[in-house]
PDB file of C-alpha atoms and ligand atoms in Angstrom:
ATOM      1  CA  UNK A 261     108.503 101.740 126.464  1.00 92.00           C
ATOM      2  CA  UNK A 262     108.506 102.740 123.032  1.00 95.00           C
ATOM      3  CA  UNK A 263     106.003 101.926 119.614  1.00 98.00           C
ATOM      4  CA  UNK A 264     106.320 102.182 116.559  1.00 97.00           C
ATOM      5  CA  UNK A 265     103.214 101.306 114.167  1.00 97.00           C
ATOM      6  CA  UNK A 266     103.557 100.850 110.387  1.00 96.00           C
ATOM      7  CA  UNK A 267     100.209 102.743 109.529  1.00 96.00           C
ATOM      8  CA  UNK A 268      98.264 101.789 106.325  1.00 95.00           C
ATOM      9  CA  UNK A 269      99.386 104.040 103.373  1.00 96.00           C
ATOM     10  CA  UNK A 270     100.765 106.787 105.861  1.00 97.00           C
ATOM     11  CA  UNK A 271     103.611 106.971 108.369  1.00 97.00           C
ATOM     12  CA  UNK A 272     105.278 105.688 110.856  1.00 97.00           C
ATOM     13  CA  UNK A 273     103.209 106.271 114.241  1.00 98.00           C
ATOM     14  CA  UNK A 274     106.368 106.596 117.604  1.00 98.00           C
ATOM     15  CA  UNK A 275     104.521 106.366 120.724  1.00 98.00           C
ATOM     16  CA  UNK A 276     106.592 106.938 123.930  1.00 98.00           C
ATOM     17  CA  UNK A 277     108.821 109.355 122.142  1.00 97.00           C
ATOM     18  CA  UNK A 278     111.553 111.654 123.685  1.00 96.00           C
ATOM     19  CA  UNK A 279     113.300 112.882 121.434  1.00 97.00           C
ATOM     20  CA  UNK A 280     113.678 113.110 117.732  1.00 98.00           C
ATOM     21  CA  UNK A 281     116.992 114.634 116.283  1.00 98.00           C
ATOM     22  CA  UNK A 282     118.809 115.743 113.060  1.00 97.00           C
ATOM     23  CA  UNK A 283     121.827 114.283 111.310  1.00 97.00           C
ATOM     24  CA  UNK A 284     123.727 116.917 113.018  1.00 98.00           C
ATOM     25  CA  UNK A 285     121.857 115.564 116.800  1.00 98.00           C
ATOM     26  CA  UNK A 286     120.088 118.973 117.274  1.00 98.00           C
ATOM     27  CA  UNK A 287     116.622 118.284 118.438  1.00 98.00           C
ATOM     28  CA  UNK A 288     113.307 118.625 117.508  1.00 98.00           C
ATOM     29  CA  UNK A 289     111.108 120.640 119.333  1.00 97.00           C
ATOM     30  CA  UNK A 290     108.411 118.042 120.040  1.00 97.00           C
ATOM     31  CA  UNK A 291     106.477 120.559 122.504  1.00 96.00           C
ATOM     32  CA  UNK A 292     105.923 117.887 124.969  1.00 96.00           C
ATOM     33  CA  UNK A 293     104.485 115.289 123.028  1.00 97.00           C
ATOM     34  CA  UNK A 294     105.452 111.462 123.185  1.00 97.00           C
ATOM     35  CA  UNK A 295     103.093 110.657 120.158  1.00 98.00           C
ATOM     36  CA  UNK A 296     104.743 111.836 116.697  1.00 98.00           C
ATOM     37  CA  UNK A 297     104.227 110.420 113.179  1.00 98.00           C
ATOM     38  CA  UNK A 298     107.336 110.439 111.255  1.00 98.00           C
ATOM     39  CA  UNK A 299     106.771 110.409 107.141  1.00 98.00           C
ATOM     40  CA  UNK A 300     107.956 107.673 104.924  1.00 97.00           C
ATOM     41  CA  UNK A 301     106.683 108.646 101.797  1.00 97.00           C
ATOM     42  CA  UNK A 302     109.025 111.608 101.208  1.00 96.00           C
ATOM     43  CA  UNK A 303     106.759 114.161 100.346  1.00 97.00           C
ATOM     44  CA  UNK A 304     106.574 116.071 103.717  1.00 98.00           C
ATOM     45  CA  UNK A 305     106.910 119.480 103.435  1.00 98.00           C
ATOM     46  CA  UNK A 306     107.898 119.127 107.522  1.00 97.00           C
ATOM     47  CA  UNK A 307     110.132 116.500 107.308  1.00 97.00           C
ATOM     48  CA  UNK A 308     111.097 114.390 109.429  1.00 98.00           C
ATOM     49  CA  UNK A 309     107.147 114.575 110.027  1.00 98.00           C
ATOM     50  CA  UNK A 310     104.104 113.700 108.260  1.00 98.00           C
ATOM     51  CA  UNK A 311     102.078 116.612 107.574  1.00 98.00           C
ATOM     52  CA  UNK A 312      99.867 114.491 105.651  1.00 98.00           C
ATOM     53  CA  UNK A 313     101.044 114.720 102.186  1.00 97.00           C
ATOM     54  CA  UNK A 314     101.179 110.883 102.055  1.00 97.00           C
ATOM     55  CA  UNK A 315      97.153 110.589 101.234  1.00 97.00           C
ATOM     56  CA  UNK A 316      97.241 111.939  97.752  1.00 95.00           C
ATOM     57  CA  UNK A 317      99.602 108.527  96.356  1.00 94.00           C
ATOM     58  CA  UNK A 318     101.879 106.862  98.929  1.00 96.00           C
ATOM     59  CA  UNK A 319     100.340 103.281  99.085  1.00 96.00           C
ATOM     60  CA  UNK A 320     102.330 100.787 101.043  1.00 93.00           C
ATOM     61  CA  UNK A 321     100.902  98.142 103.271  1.00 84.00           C
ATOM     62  CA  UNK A 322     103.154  96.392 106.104  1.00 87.00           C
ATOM     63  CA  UNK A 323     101.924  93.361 107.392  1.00 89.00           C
ATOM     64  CA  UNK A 324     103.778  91.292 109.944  1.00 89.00           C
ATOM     65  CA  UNK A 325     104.048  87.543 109.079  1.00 91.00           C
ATOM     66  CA  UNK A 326     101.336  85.801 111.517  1.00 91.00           C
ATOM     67  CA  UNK A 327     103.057  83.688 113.970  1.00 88.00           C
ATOM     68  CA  UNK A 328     101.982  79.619 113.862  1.00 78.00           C
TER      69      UNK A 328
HETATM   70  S1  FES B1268     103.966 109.749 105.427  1.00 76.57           S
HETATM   71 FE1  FES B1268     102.628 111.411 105.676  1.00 76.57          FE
HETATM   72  S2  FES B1268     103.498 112.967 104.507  1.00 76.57           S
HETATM   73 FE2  FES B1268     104.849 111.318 104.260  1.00 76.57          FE
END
């Protein structure tokens, strides 16, 4: 089973990953981890990854609707 988490001002947080691949369907090499963070803010300089270039002005907060 797979996660994804919508992380405060950052990235998108996969857990249970097992693959991640290009337009073209070559893969990643993820080096055995199941855990990646995937950038959303576009200013990656390892794109499709965060590298953490998100924390000087991405600012974004995704908050599911609470269920009744
Ligand atoms: S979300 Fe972290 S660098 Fe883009």
């Amino acid at each position: 089973m797979s996660k994804i988490t919508c992380m405060a001002n950052g990235p998108f947080l996969v857990d249970g990953v097992s693959e991640v691949v290009d337009a073209s369907g070559r893969s990643f090499d993820l080096q055995g981890k199941t855990r990646v963070a995937l950038c959303r803010c576009a200013t990656s300089r390892n794109k499709p990854f965060c590298d953490g270039s998100h924390k000087a002005s991405f600012r974004v907060d995704d908050v599911a609707p609470r269920k009744a």
